Structures are given as structure tokens and as C-alpha cells.
mmCIF file of C-alpha atoms in Angstrom:
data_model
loop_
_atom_site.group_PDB
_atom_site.id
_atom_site.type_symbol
_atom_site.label_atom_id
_atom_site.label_comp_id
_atom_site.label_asym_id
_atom_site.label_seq_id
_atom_site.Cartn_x
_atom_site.Cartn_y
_atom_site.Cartn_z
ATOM 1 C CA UNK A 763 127.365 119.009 96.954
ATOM 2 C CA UNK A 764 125.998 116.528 99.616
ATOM 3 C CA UNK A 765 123.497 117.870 102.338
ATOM 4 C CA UNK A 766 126.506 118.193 104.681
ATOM 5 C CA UNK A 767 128.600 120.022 102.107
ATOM 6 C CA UNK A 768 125.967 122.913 102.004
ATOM 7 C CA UNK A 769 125.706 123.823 105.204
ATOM 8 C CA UNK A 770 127.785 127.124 104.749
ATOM 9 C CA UNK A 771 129.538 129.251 107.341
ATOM 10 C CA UNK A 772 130.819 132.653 107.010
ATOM 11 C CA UNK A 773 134.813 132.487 106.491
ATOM 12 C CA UNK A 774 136.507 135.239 108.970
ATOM 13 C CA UNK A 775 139.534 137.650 107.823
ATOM 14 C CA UNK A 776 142.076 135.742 109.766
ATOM 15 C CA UNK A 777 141.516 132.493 107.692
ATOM 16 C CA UNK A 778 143.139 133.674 104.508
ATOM 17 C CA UNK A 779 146.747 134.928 104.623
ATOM 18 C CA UNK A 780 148.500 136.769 101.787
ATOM 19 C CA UNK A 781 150.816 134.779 100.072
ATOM 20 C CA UNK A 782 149.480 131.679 101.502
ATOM 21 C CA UNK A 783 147.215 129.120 99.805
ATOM 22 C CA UNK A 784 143.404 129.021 100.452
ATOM 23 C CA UNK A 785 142.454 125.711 102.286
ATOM 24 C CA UNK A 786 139.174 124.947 101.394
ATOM 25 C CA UNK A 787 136.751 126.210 98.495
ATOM 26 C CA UNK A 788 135.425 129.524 99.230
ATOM 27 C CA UNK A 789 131.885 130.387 97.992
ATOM 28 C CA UNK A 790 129.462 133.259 97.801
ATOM 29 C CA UNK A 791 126.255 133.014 100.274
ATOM 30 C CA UNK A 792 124.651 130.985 97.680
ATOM 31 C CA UNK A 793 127.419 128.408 96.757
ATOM 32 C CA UNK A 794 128.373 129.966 93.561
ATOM 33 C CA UNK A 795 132.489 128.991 94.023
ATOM 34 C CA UNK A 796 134.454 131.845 94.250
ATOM 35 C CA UNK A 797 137.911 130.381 94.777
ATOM 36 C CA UNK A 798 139.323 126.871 94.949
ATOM 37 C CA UNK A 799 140.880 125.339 97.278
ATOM 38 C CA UNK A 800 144.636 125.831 97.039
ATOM 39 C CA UNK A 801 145.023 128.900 95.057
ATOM 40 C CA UNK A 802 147.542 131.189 96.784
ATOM 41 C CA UNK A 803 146.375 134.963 98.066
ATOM 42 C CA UNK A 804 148.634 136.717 96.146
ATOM 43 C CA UNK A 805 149.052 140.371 97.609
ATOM 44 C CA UNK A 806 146.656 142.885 99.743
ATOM 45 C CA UNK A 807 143.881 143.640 97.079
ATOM 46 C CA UNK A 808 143.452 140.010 96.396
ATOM 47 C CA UNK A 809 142.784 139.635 99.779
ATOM 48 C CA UNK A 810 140.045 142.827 100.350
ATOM 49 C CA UNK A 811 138.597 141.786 96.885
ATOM 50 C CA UNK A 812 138.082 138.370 97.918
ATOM 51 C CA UNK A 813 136.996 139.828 102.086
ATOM 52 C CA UNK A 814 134.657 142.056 100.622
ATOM 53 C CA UNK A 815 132.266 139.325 98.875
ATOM 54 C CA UNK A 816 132.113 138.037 102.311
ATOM 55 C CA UNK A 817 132.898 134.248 101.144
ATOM 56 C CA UNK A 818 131.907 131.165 102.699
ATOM 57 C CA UNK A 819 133.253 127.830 103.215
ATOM 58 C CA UNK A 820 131.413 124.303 104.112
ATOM 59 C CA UNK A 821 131.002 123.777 107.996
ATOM 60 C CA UNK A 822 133.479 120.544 107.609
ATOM 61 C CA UNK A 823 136.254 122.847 106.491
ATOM 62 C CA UNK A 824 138.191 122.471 109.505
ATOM 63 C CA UNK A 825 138.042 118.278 109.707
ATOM 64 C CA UNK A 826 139.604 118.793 106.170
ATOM 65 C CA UNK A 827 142.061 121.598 106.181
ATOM 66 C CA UNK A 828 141.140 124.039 109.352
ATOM 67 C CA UNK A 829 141.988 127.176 110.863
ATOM 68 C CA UNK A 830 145.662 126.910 111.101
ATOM 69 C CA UNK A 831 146.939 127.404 114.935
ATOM 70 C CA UNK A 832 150.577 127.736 112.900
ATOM 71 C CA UNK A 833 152.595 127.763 110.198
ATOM 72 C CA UNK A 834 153.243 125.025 108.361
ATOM 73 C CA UNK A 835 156.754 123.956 110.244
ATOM 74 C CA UNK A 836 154.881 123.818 113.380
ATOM 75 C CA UNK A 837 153.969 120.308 114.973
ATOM 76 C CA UNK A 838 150.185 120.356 114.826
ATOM 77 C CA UNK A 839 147.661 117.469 115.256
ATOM 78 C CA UNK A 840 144.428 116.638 114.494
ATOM 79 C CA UNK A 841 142.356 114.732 116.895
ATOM 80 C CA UNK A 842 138.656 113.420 117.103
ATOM 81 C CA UNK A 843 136.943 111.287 114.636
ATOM 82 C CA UNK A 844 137.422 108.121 116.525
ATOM 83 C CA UNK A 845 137.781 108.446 120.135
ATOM 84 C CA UNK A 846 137.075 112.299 122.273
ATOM 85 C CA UNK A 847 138.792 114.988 121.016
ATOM 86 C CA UNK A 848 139.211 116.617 124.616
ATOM 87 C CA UNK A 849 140.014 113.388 126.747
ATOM 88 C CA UNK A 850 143.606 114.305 127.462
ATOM 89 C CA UNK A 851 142.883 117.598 128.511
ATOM 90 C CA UNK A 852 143.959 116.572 131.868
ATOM 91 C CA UNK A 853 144.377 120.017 133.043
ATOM 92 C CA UNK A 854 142.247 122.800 134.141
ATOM 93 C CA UNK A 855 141.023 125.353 130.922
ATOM 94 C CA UNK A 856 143.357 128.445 131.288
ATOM 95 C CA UNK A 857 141.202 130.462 128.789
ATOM 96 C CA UNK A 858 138.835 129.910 125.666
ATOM 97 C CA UNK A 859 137.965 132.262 123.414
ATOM 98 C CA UNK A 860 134.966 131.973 120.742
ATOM 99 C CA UNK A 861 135.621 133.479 117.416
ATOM 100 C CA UNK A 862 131.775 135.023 115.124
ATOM 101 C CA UNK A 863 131.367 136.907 112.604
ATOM 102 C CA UNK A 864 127.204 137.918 112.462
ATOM 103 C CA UNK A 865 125.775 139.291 109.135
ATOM 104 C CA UNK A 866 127.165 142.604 108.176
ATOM 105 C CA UNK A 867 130.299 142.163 110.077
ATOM 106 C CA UNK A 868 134.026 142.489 108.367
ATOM 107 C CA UNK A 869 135.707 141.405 110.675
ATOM 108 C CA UNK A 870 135.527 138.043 112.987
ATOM 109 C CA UNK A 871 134.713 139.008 116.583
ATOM 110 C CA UNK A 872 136.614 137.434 119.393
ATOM 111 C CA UNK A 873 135.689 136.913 122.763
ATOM 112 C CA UNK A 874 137.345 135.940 125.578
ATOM 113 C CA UNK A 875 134.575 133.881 128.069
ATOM 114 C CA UNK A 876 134.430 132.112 131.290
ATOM 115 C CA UNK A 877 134.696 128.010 131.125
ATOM 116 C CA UNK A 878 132.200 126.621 132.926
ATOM 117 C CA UNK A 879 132.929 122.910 132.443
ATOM 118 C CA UNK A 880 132.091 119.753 129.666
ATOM 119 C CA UNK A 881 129.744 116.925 128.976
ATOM 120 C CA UNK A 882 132.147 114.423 127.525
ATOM 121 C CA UNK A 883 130.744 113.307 123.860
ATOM 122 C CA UNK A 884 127.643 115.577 124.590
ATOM 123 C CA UNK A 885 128.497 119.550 124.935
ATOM 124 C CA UNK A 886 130.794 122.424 126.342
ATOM 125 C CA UNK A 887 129.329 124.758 128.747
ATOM 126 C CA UNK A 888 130.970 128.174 128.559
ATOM 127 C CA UNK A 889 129.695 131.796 130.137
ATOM 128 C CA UNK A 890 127.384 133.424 126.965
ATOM 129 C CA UNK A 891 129.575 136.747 126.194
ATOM 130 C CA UNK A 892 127.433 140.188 125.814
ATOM 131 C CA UNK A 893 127.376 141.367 122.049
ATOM 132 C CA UNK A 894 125.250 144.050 121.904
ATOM 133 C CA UNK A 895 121.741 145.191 123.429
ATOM 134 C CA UNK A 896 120.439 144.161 120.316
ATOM 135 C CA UNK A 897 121.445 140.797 120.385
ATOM 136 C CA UNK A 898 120.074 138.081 122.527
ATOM 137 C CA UNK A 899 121.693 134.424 122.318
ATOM 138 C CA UNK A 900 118.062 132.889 123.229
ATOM 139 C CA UNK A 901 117.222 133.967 119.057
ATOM 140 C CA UNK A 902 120.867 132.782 117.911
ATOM 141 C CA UNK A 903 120.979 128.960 118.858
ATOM 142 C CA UNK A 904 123.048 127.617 115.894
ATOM 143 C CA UNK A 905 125.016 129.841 115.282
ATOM 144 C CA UNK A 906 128.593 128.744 114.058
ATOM 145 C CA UNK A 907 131.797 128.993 116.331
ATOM 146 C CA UNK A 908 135.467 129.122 115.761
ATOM 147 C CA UNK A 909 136.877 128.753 119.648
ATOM 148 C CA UNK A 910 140.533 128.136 120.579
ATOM 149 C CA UNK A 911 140.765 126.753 123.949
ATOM 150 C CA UNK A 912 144.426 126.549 126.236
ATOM 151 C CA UNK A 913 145.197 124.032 128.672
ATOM 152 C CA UNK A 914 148.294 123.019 130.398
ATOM 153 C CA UNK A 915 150.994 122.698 127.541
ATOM 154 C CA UNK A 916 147.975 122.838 124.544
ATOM 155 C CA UNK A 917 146.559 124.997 122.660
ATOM 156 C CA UNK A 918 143.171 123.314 120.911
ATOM 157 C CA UNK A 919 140.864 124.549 117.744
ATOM 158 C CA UNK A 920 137.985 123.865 116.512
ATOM 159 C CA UNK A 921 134.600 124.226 115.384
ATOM 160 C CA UNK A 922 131.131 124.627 116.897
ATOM 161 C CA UNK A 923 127.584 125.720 117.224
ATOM 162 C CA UNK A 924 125.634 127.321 119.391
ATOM 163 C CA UNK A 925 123.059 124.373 121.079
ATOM 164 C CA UNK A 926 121.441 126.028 124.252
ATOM 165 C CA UNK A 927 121.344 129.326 125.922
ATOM 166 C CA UNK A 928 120.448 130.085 129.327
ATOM 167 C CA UNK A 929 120.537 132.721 131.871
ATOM 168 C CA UNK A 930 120.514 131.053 135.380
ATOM 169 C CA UNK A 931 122.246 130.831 137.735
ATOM 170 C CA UNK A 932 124.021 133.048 134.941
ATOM 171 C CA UNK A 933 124.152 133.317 131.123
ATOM 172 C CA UNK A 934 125.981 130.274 129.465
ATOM 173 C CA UNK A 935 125.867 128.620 126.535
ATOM 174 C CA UNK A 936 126.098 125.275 126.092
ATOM 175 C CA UNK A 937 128.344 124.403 122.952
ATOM 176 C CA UNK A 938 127.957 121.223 120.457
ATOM 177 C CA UNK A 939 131.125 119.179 121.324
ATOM 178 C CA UNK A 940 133.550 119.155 118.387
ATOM 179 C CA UNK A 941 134.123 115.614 116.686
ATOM 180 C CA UNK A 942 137.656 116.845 115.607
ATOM 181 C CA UNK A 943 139.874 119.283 116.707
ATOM 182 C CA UNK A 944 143.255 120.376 116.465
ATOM 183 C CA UNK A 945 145.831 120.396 119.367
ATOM 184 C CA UNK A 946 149.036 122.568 118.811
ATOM 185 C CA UNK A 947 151.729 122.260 121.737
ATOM 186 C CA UNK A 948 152.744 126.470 122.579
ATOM 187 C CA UNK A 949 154.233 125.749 125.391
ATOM 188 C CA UNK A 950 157.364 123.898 125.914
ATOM 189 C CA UNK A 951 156.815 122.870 129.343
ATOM 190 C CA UNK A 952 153.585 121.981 131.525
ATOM 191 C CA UNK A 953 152.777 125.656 133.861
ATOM 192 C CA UNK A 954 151.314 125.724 137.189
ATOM 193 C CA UNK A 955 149.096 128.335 138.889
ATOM 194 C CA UNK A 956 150.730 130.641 140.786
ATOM 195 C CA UNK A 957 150.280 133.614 143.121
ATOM 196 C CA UNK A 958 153.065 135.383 143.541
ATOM 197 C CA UNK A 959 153.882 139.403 143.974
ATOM 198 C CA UNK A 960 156.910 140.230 142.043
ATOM 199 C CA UNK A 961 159.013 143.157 141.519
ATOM 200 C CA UNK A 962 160.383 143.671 138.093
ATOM 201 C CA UNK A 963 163.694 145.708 136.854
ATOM 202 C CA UNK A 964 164.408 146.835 133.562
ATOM 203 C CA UNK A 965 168.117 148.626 132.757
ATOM 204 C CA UNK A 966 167.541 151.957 133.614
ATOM 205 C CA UNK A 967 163.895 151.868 134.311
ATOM 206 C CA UNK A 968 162.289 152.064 138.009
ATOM 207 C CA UNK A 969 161.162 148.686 139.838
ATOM 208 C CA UNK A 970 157.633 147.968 139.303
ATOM 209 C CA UNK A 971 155.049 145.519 140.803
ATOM 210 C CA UNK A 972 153.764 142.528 139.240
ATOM 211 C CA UNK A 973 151.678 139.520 139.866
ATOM 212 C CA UNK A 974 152.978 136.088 139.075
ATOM 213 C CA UNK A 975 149.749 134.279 137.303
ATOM 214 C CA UNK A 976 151.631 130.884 136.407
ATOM 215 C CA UNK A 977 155.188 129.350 136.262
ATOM 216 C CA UNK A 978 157.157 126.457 134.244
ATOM 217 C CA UNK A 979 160.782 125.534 134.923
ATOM 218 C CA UNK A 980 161.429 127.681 131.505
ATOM 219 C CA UNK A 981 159.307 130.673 132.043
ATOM 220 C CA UNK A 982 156.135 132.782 133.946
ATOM 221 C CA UNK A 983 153.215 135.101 132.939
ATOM 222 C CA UNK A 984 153.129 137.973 134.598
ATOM 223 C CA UNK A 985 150.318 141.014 135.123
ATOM 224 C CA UNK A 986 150.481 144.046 136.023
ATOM 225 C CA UNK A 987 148.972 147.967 135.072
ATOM 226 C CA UNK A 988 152.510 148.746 134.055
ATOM 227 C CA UNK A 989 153.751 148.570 130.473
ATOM 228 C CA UNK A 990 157.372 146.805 131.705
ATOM 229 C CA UNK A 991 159.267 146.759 128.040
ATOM 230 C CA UNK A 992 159.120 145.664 124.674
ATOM 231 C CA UNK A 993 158.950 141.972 123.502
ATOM 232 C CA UNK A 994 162.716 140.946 123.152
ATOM 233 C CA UNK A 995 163.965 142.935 125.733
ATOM 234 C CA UNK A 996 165.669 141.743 128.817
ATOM 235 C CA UNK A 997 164.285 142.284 132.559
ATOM 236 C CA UNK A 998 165.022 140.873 136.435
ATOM 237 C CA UNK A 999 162.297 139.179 137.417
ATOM 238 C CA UNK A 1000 162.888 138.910 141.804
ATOM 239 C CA UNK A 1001 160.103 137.004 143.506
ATOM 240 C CA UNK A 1002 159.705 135.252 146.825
ATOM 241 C CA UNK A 1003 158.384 131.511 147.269
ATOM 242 C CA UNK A 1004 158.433 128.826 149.729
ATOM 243 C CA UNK A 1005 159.886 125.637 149.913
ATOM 244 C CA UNK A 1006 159.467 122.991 152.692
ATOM 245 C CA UNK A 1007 158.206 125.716 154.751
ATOM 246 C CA UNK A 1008 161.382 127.737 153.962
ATOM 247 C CA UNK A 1009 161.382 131.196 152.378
ATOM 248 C CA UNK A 1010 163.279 131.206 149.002
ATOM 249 C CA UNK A 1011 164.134 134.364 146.890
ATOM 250 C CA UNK A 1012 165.146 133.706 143.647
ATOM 251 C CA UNK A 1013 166.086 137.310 140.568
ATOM 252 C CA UNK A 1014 166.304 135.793 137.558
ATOM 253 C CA UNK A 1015 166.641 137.230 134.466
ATOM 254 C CA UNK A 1016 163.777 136.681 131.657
ATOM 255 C CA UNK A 1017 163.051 137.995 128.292
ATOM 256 C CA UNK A 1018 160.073 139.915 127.364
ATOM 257 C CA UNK A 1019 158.457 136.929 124.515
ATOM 258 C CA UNK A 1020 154.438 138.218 124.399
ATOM 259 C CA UNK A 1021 152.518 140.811 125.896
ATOM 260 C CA UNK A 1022 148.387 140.736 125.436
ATOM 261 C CA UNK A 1023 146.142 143.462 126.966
ATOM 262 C CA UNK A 1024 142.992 141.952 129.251
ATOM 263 C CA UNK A 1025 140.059 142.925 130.302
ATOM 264 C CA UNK A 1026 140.579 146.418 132.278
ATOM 265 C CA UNK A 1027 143.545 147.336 130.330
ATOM 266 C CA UNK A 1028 145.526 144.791 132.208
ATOM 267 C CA UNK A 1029 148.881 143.830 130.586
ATOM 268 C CA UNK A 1030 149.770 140.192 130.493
ATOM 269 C CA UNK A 1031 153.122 139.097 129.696
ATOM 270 C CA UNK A 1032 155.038 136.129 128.867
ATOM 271 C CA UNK A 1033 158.493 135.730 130.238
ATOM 272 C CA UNK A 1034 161.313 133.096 129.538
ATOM 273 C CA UNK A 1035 163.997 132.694 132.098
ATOM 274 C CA UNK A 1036 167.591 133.225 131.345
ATOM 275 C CA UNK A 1037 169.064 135.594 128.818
ATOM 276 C CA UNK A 1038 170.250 135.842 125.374
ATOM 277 C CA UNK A 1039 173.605 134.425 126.710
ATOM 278 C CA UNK A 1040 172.940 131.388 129.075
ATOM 279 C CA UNK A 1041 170.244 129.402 130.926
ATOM 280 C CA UNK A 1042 169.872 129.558 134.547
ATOM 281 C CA UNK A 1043 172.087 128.450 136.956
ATOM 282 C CA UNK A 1044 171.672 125.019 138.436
ATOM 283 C CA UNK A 1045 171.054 126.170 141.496
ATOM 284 C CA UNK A 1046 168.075 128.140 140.344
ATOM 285 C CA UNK A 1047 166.617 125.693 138.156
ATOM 286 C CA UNK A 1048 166.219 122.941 141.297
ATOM 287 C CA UNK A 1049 164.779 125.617 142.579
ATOM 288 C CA UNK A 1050 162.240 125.734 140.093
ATOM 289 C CA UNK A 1051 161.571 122.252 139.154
ATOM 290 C CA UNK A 1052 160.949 121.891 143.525
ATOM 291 C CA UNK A 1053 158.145 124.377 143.756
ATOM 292 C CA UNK A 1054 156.739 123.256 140.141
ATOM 293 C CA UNK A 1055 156.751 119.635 141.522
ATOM 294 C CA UNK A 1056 154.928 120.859 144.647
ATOM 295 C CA UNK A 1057 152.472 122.478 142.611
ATOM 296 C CA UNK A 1058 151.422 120.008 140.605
ATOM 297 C CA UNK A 1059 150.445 117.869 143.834
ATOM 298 C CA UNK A 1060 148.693 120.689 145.031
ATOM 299 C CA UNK A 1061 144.870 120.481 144.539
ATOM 300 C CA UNK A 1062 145.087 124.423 144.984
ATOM 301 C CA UNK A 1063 146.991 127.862 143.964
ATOM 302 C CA UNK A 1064 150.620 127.943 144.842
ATOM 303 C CA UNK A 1065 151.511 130.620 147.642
#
């Protein structure tokens, strides 16, 4: 191995997939090869056999291969090398989340953190999540990252280290900036921020309130305290907006596609517009694209 090769990092359970192939080497703590690259997972206790020597790859593993944002039929690309891996963000950071695993853990801990801003070429500056009252960042500076970071129609991985901590005006950590990263598109169109109270209507269910967080001409995320169906179900999504000054109500019917739970025990969910049967009407859709148009003018949240 080269000097670069042995810098080892701990691999985390969601990097290995039964029935999938391994893609990079995998390694004990002291780089005794445990499994090549390529060699499929085969079933469960492959998998917890192979977990439970808590293997390691080389900190380049991602440049190579990576943490998949996919599967394989998925258009994904991989940027950096030559030019800054993050200059067509072009759009405010919706969320990042960083991804450790500290010795003794089994599982890879995620955590969802504030984004505070970036250095081009130099570093990411992101709010320092609390672990535990035994752990303090100030004694963890180089620590290895997995983050996955959303913006606009992207969804970006890739892999860090801890550079800095510091705890004023509040705890951040400042983040070596990636050289390569991988951009997935998730999204089929570009969302804008929205503010908008909601009422939502499932068959046979009671109207409940929701929050509109963000909107595309093809669908909306939605919160709310309120569990409002099961992914694949159908719903009436009835809102109010403005337009030239004008009040607009628009019900449309969605489809349930994601739900996640946040911070609180908030439920956020993902809704496409339409139904299994047909898109919207045309009438709705200009509708749409106008206030999605307005918004992306806007310097602020759309009211």
C-alpha cells in the first residue's frame, strides 16, 4: 500500500448490501484484507459475519467506487478532481446530514445538522451535532465523515474530516472540503420554499392541517404532527396562494411517495400531484409553474 492507501476508515453497515458486490477492499483495523473488492454479499450471515469484524476500507474509497446514493440504473455522477465539486450548487442547502461511526459502535450514526455556509476550495462550516456528554469535538479533529448534502434538484455525497471545532458564537465545525463528490438528481424538478397552511383529505379520514415547506410544478413536502396515510396512497391536498396580488385556491390530488420523521416527532412528507390515473389539469399546472416562477425571483419565502 502507498501512504495514502493506509489511511483506514471504519466502513458503516449501510455500505455493504446483501446480494450486492463489495466496492472496495475491506480490511481488518490493521490492513490484514478481509474481502476483495467485488465479491458479492451473499445472504444475511455473510453480512453480520463480515459487520462484526468491524472492517475497514482506504479513505479514497469513495473517489474510486463510493457510497452509492442509488442503484446501479440510477443516473449518478461523479464530480471534483479537476475543477470544485460544489460550484453548481447554485441553490440554498435544504439539509446535510453527517454520517460516524466512533470505536465500539455497530452501527453508523447519522445526524441531521445546521449548514452554516462554505469556503470554496478551503472548508464547509456546518453546526457541530451533540453526541454524548462524553464526547467533545475539540479532542476529535480528524475524524472521518460520510455527509450527504440536498440542494435544489441534487442530492451530493461524499467524504470528509473533521478540521476545526469551535463553540462561538455557537458550536460548528468546520469540514475539509471534498475533492470529489457524487451528485445524484432525486428530484425531477427544481422546488421552491414555501409557506403555506394546507388542509389535507384522505377518503374517509377527517381534514387535517399541514404546512407547505416547498413546492415544484410536480409535487410539495408537507409537515405536520399528523400521520396523514401510507406511502402510495392517494390524498387532496387544498391550499391557498397568491398570484399578482390575487387569491388563488387550488385541491389537487397527490400521492403519498415518502414520509421521514424530524426532530420533535414531526412527520415530513413527500407528495406528487395528480393521481394514479392522470396529471393535472392545465389549468392547474399554469397555476403552478406562475407562483414557482415568482418564487424563484423572490430573494425570500413564498407567502
Amino acid at each position: 500500500m502507498s501512504d495514502k492507501q493506509q489511511v483506514l476508515i471504519p466502513v458503516a453497515d449501510f455500505e455493504l448490501t446483501v446480494g450486492k458486490p463489495v466496492p472496495y477492499n475491506l480490511f481488518t483495523r490493521g490492513g490484514i484484507l478481509v474481502l476483495a473488492a467485488g465479491s458479492v454479499v451473499a445472504d444475511d450471515d455473510m453480512l453480520g459475519r463480515l459487520l462484526s469484524t468491524r472492517p475497514f476500507r482506504t479513505a479514497e474509497g469513495i473517489a474510486r467506487a463510493g457510497m452509492a446514493l442509488a442503484d446501479e440504473g440510477d443516473k449518478e455522477l461523479l464530480i471534483g478532481e479537476s475543477r470544485d465539486p460544489f460550484r453548481e450548487l447554485g441553490h440554498a442547502v435544504e439539509s446535510i446530514e453527517l454520517f460516524l461511526r466512533l470505536p465500539g459502535d455497530d452501527d453508523a450514526r447519522p445526524y441531521n445538522v445546521p449548514f452554516f455556509g462554505l469556503m470554496p476550495m478551503q472548508a464547509l462550516i456546518v453546526g457541530a451535532p451533540f453526541i454524548s456528554r462524553n464526547f467533545f469535538w475539540r479532542d476529535h479533529e480528524g475524524l472521518p465523515l460520510f455527509v450527504k448534502l440536498r440542494s435544489g434538484r441534487y442530492l451530493y455525497a461524499f467524504e470528509t474530516s473533521v478540521t476545526r471545532y469551535g463553540a462561538a458564537p455557537t458550536a460548528y465545525l468546520m469540514l475539509a472540503y471534498p475533492k470529489v463528490a457524487q451528485r445524484k438528481a432525486y428530484r425531477s424538478s427544481l422546488r421552491v420554499s414555501a409557506a403555506l397552511p394546507a388542509v389535507i383529505e384522505a377518503a374517509g379520514k377527517e381534514k387535517l392541517k399541514v404546512a407547505i415547506s416547498d413546492m415544484s410544478d410536480k409535487g410539495c413536502a408537507v409537515d405536520t404532527q399528523f400521520v396523514i396515510g401510507e406511502i402510495g396512497s392517494q390524498v387532496t391536498l387544498t391550499f391557498r396562494m397568491r398570484l399578482d396580488n390575487e387569491a388563488y385556491m387550488l385541491s389537487l390530488p397527490c400521492i403519498i411517495r415518502n414520509q421521514q420523521t424530524r426532530k420533535g416527532g414531526l412527520l415530513h412528507y413527500g407528495l406528487s400531484f395528480g393521481d394514479t390515473h392522470q396529471h393535472l389539469p392545465w389549468h392547474q399546472r399554469m397555476a403552478l409553474k406562475a407562483y414557482l416562477y415568482d418564487g424563484l425571483i423572490d430573494t425570500g419565502t413564498r407567502q
